[in-house]
mmCIF file of C-alpha atoms in Angstrom:
data_model
loop_
_atom_site.group_PDB
_atom_site.id
_atom_site.type_symbol
_atom_site.label_atom_id
_atom_site.label_comp_id
_atom_site.label_asym_id
_atom_site.label_seq_id
_atom_site.Cartn_x
_atom_site.Cartn_y
_atom_site.Cartn_z
ATOM 1 C CA MET A 13 -12.885 13.101 14.540
ATOM 2 C CA ALA A 14 -11.642 12.166 11.060
ATOM 3 C CA ALA A 15 -7.909 12.113 10.396
ATOM 4 C CA GLY A 16 -6.859 14.455 7.613
ATOM 5 C CA VAL A 17 -4.461 13.812 4.782
ATOM 6 C CA TRP A 18 -1.374 15.267 6.477
ATOM 7 C CA ILE A 19 -1.610 13.200 9.648
ATOM 8 C CA ARG A 20 -2.241 10.118 7.512
ATOM 9 C CA ALA A 21 0.796 10.969 5.367
ATOM 10 C CA ARG A 22 2.977 11.310 8.480
ATOM 11 C CA ALA A 23 1.703 7.957 9.733
ATOM 12 C CA PHE A 24 2.603 6.399 6.385
ATOM 13 C CA LEU A 25 6.098 7.908 6.560
ATOM 14 C CA TRP A 26 6.586 6.248 9.966
ATOM 15 C CA ASP A 27 5.365 2.982 8.484
ATOM 16 C CA TYR A 28 7.682 3.450 5.539
ATOM 17 C CA LEU A 29 10.628 3.294 7.925
ATOM 18 C CA TRP A 30 9.664 -0.323 8.700
ATOM 19 C CA ILE A 31 9.031 -1.044 5.037
ATOM 20 C CA SER A 32 12.455 0.378 4.155
ATOM 21 C CA LEU A 33 14.119 -1.776 6.790
ATOM 22 C CA TYR A 34 12.367 -4.820 5.348
ATOM 23 C CA LEU A 35 13.504 -3.895 1.822
ATOM 24 C CA VAL A 36 17.111 -3.481 2.992
ATOM 25 C CA LEU A 37 16.934 -6.859 4.739
ATOM 26 C CA LEU A 38 15.458 -8.388 1.586
ATOM 27 C CA ALA A 39 18.271 -6.901 -0.508
ATOM 28 C CA VAL A 40 20.913 -8.275 1.875
ATOM 29 C CA VAL A 41 19.313 -11.718 1.784
ATOM 30 C CA THR A 42 19.032 -11.770 -2.023
ATOM 31 C CA VAL A 43 22.604 -10.534 -2.535
ATOM 32 C CA PHE A 44 24.537 -12.339 0.190
ATOM 33 C CA VAL A 45 22.472 -15.176 1.647
ATOM 34 C CA ILE A 46 20.371 -16.563 -1.229
ATOM 35 C CA PRO A 47 21.700 -14.954 -4.426
ATOM 36 C CA ASP A 48 19.787 -17.477 -6.560
ATOM 37 C CA ILE A 49 16.662 -15.402 -5.910
ATOM 38 C CA GLN A 50 18.071 -12.801 -8.325
ATOM 39 C CA GLY A 51 17.620 -15.310 -11.140
ATOM 40 C CA LEU A 52 13.859 -15.032 -10.744
ATOM 41 C CA PHE A 53 14.076 -11.456 -12.024
ATOM 42 C CA GLN A 54 16.170 -12.215 -15.095
ATOM 43 C CA GLY A 55 13.892 -14.534 -17.041
ATOM 44 C CA SER A 56 10.211 -14.361 -17.790
ATOM 45 C CA LEU A 57 8.343 -11.135 -17.027
ATOM 46 C CA ALA A 58 5.542 -13.135 -15.429
ATOM 47 C CA VAL A 59 7.968 -14.963 -13.113
ATOM 48 C CA ALA A 60 9.737 -11.704 -12.236
ATOM 49 C CA GLN A 61 6.469 -9.979 -11.408
ATOM 50 C CA LEU A 62 5.230 -12.930 -9.371
ATOM 51 C CA ALA A 63 8.500 -13.041 -7.428
ATOM 52 C CA GLY A 64 8.300 -9.287 -6.759
ATOM 53 C CA PHE A 65 4.696 -9.647 -5.703
ATOM 54 C CA LEU A 66 5.492 -12.460 -3.267
ATOM 55 C CA LEU A 67 8.653 -10.872 -1.869
ATOM 56 C CA VAL A 68 7.519 -7.247 -1.591
ATOM 57 C CA THR A 69 3.810 -6.634 -2.135
ATOM 58 C CA VAL A 70 2.466 -9.519 -0.058
ATOM 59 C CA PRO A 71 4.605 -8.849 3.058
ATOM 60 C CA VAL A 72 3.951 -5.090 2.958
ATOM 61 C CA SER A 73 0.234 -5.634 2.383
ATOM 62 C CA LEU A 74 0.081 -8.156 5.217
ATOM 63 C CA TYR A 75 1.765 -5.630 7.512
ATOM 64 C CA PHE A 76 -0.988 -3.085 6.844
ATOM 65 C CA ALA A 77 -3.875 -5.567 6.775
ATOM 66 C CA VAL A 78 -2.931 -7.308 10.026
ATOM 67 C CA PHE A 79 -1.812 -4.285 12.024
ATOM 68 C CA ASP A 80 -4.712 -2.045 10.939
ATOM 69 C CA SER A 81 -7.196 -4.687 12.076
ATOM 70 C CA LYS A 82 -8.753 -4.909 15.531
ATOM 71 C CA HIS A 83 -6.014 -7.300 16.607
ATOM 72 C CA PHE A 84 -3.415 -4.490 16.762
ATOM 73 C CA ASN A 85 -5.488 -1.286 16.305
ATOM 74 C CA GLY A 86 -3.040 0.285 13.915
ATOM 75 C CA THR A 87 0.313 0.039 12.252
ATOM 76 C CA PHE A 88 3.364 1.549 13.927
ATOM 77 C CA GLY A 89 2.762 4.840 12.116
ATOM 78 C CA LYS A 90 -0.930 5.006 12.927
ATOM 79 C CA ARG A 91 -0.264 4.262 16.579
ATOM 80 C CA LYS A 92 2.494 6.901 16.650
ATOM 81 C CA MET A 93 0.134 9.469 15.131
ATOM 82 C CA ALA A 94 -2.809 8.305 17.309
ATOM 83 C CA ILE A 95 -5.104 7.406 14.431
ATOM 84 C CA GLN A 96 -7.073 4.232 13.760
ATOM 85 C CA VAL A 97 -9.022 2.521 10.973
ATOM 86 C CA ILE A 98 -12.640 1.898 11.932
ATOM 87 C CA GLY A 99 -15.657 0.398 10.202
ATOM 88 C CA ARG A 100 -19.198 1.692 9.721
ATOM 89 C CA ASN A 101 -20.060 0.586 13.254
ATOM 90 C CA GLY A 102 -17.390 2.893 14.717
ATOM 91 C CA LYS A 103 -15.280 -0.019 15.947
ATOM 92 C CA ALA A 104 -11.913 -1.343 14.835
ATOM 93 C CA VAL A 105 -12.145 -3.387 11.642
ATOM 94 C CA GLY A 106 -11.692 -7.120 11.355
ATOM 95 C CA LEU A 107 -8.892 -8.722 9.402
ATOM 96 C CA MET A 108 -10.994 -9.329 6.261
ATOM 97 C CA ARG A 109 -12.199 -5.722 5.952
ATOM 98 C CA SER A 110 -8.669 -4.516 6.676
ATOM 99 C CA ALA A 111 -7.345 -6.808 3.920
ATOM 100 C CA VAL A 112 -9.928 -5.466 1.443
ATOM 101 C CA ARG A 113 -8.985 -1.895 2.376
ATOM 102 C CA THR A 114 -5.287 -2.664 1.983
ATOM 103 C CA SER A 115 -5.849 -4.357 -1.386
ATOM 104 C CA LEU A 116 -7.708 -1.321 -2.694
ATOM 105 C CA LYS A 117 -5.144 1.055 -1.196
ATOM 106 C CA PHE A 118 -2.205 -0.701 -2.862
ATOM 107 C CA THR A 119 -3.822 -1.351 -6.241
ATOM 108 C CA PRO A 120 -1.985 1.599 -7.869
ATOM 109 C CA TRP A 121 1.298 0.361 -6.365
ATOM 110 C CA GLU A 122 0.877 -3.114 -7.844
ATOM 111 C CA LEU A 123 -0.304 -1.697 -11.165
ATOM 112 C CA SER A 124 2.884 0.379 -11.252
ATOM 113 C CA HIS A 125 4.930 -2.801 -10.740
ATOM 114 C CA PHE A 126 3.047 -4.403 -13.636
ATOM 115 C CA LEU A 127 3.793 -1.356 -15.787
ATOM 116 C CA VAL A 128 7.487 -1.195 -14.874
ATOM 117 C CA TYR A 129 8.037 -4.881 -15.655
ATOM 118 C CA ARG A 130 6.300 -4.504 -19.015
ATOM 119 C CA LEU A 131 8.166 -1.312 -19.921
ATOM 120 C CA ALA A 132 11.504 -2.838 -18.908
ATOM 121 C CA GLY A 133 10.758 -5.877 -21.062
ATOM 122 C CA ASN A 134 9.575 -3.696 -23.927
ATOM 123 C CA GLY A 135 13.062 -2.571 -24.949
ATOM 124 C CA ALA A 136 13.105 0.005 -27.716
ATOM 125 C CA GLU A 137 9.676 -0.933 -29.038
ATOM 126 C CA SER A 138 6.827 1.545 -28.977
ATOM 127 C CA VAL A 139 4.577 1.548 -25.938
ATOM 128 C CA SER A 140 1.237 -0.176 -26.509
ATOM 129 C CA LEU A 141 -2.099 1.454 -25.831
ATOM 130 C CA ILE A 142 -2.795 -0.951 -22.950
ATOM 131 C CA LEU A 143 0.400 0.151 -21.164
ATOM 132 C CA ILE A 144 -0.523 3.795 -21.677
ATOM 133 C CA LEU A 145 -3.964 3.072 -20.186
ATOM 134 C CA VAL A 146 -2.408 1.220 -17.226
ATOM 135 C CA GLY A 147 -0.110 4.197 -16.608
ATOM 136 C CA ALA A 148 -3.009 6.624 -16.828
ATOM 137 C CA SER A 149 -5.094 4.515 -14.451
ATOM 138 C CA ILE A 150 -2.264 4.475 -11.898
ATOM 139 C CA TYR A 151 -2.080 8.266 -11.823
ATOM 140 C CA GLY A 152 -5.857 8.554 -12.013
ATOM 141 C CA LEU A 153 -6.361 6.299 -8.983
ATOM 142 C CA LEU A 154 -3.657 8.065 -6.982
ATOM 143 C CA PHE A 155 -5.202 11.424 -7.839
ATOM 144 C CA LEU A 156 -8.689 10.208 -6.830
ATOM 145 C CA TYR A 157 -7.366 8.707 -3.586
ATOM 146 C CA VAL A 158 -5.695 11.950 -2.503
ATOM 147 C CA LEU A 159 -8.407 14.245 -3.842
ATOM 148 C CA SER A 160 -11.143 12.268 -2.088
ATOM 149 C CA VAL A 161 -9.475 12.818 1.300
ATOM 150 C CA PHE A 162 -9.382 16.572 0.697
ATOM 151 C CA LEU A 163 -12.910 16.846 -0.689
ATOM 152 C CA SER A 164 -14.952 14.467 1.448
ATOM 153 C CA LYS A 165 -16.477 15.908 4.584
ATOM 154 C CA ASP A 166 -15.303 12.958 6.678
ATOM 155 C CA LYS A 167 -11.785 12.907 5.110
ATOM 156 C CA ARG A 168 -12.245 9.432 3.618
ATOM 157 C CA ALA A 169 -10.109 8.217 0.749
ATOM 158 C CA LEU A 170 -11.874 6.457 -2.098
ATOM 159 C CA TYR A 171 -10.483 3.117 -0.886
ATOM 160 C CA ASP A 172 -11.921 3.830 2.590
ATOM 161 C CA TRP A 173 -15.317 4.587 1.092
ATOM 162 C CA LEU A 174 -15.231 1.423 -1.041
ATOM 163 C CA SER A 175 -14.158 -0.763 1.900
ATOM 164 C CA GLY A 176 -16.569 0.797 4.400
ATOM 165 C CA THR A 177 -13.809 2.187 6.610
ATOM 166 C CA LYS A 178 -12.497 5.520 7.758
ATOM 167 C CA VAL A 179 -9.472 6.736 9.635
ATOM 168 C CA ILE A 180 -10.108 8.671 12.832
ATOM 169 C CA ARG A 181 -8.040 10.338 15.498
ATOM 170 C CA LYS A 182 -8.054 8.388 18.735
ATOM 171 C CA GLU A 183 -9.362 10.277 21.684
#
């Protein structure tokens, strides 16, 4: 049986506890242990975004990609809510398919980072058309992701459909 949007949201909230703990640990490390890391965010926008990508996006994405694969059968939240990501064959997905799914799932998140860095570096200047389009695409993708879970008969998000996966309740 397909897992609906609310059970998936609760699973993500459980996962977000781990993500939050990681972010707190990262903040402690960058403030007290290796404060030089902060310098990466004060220069070039490209360097700042790359540093953010490597310190936040990559570890969080790896968490989802690795734990949602057949090696662990679900992140902490998915296991807590008794749901699992499966492929077209009805079996747990491999690491590569899980990584593709995670990349698609977090595309709006990374686009929002891109937008925030550009807007912060923009100062008082007017916002360019490309930044407006990036912002619109972020909200558009998020809207399509959520709407697709509500409207599809098998409760699949657009990123699940594109990656050939779905989230089911374990029996």
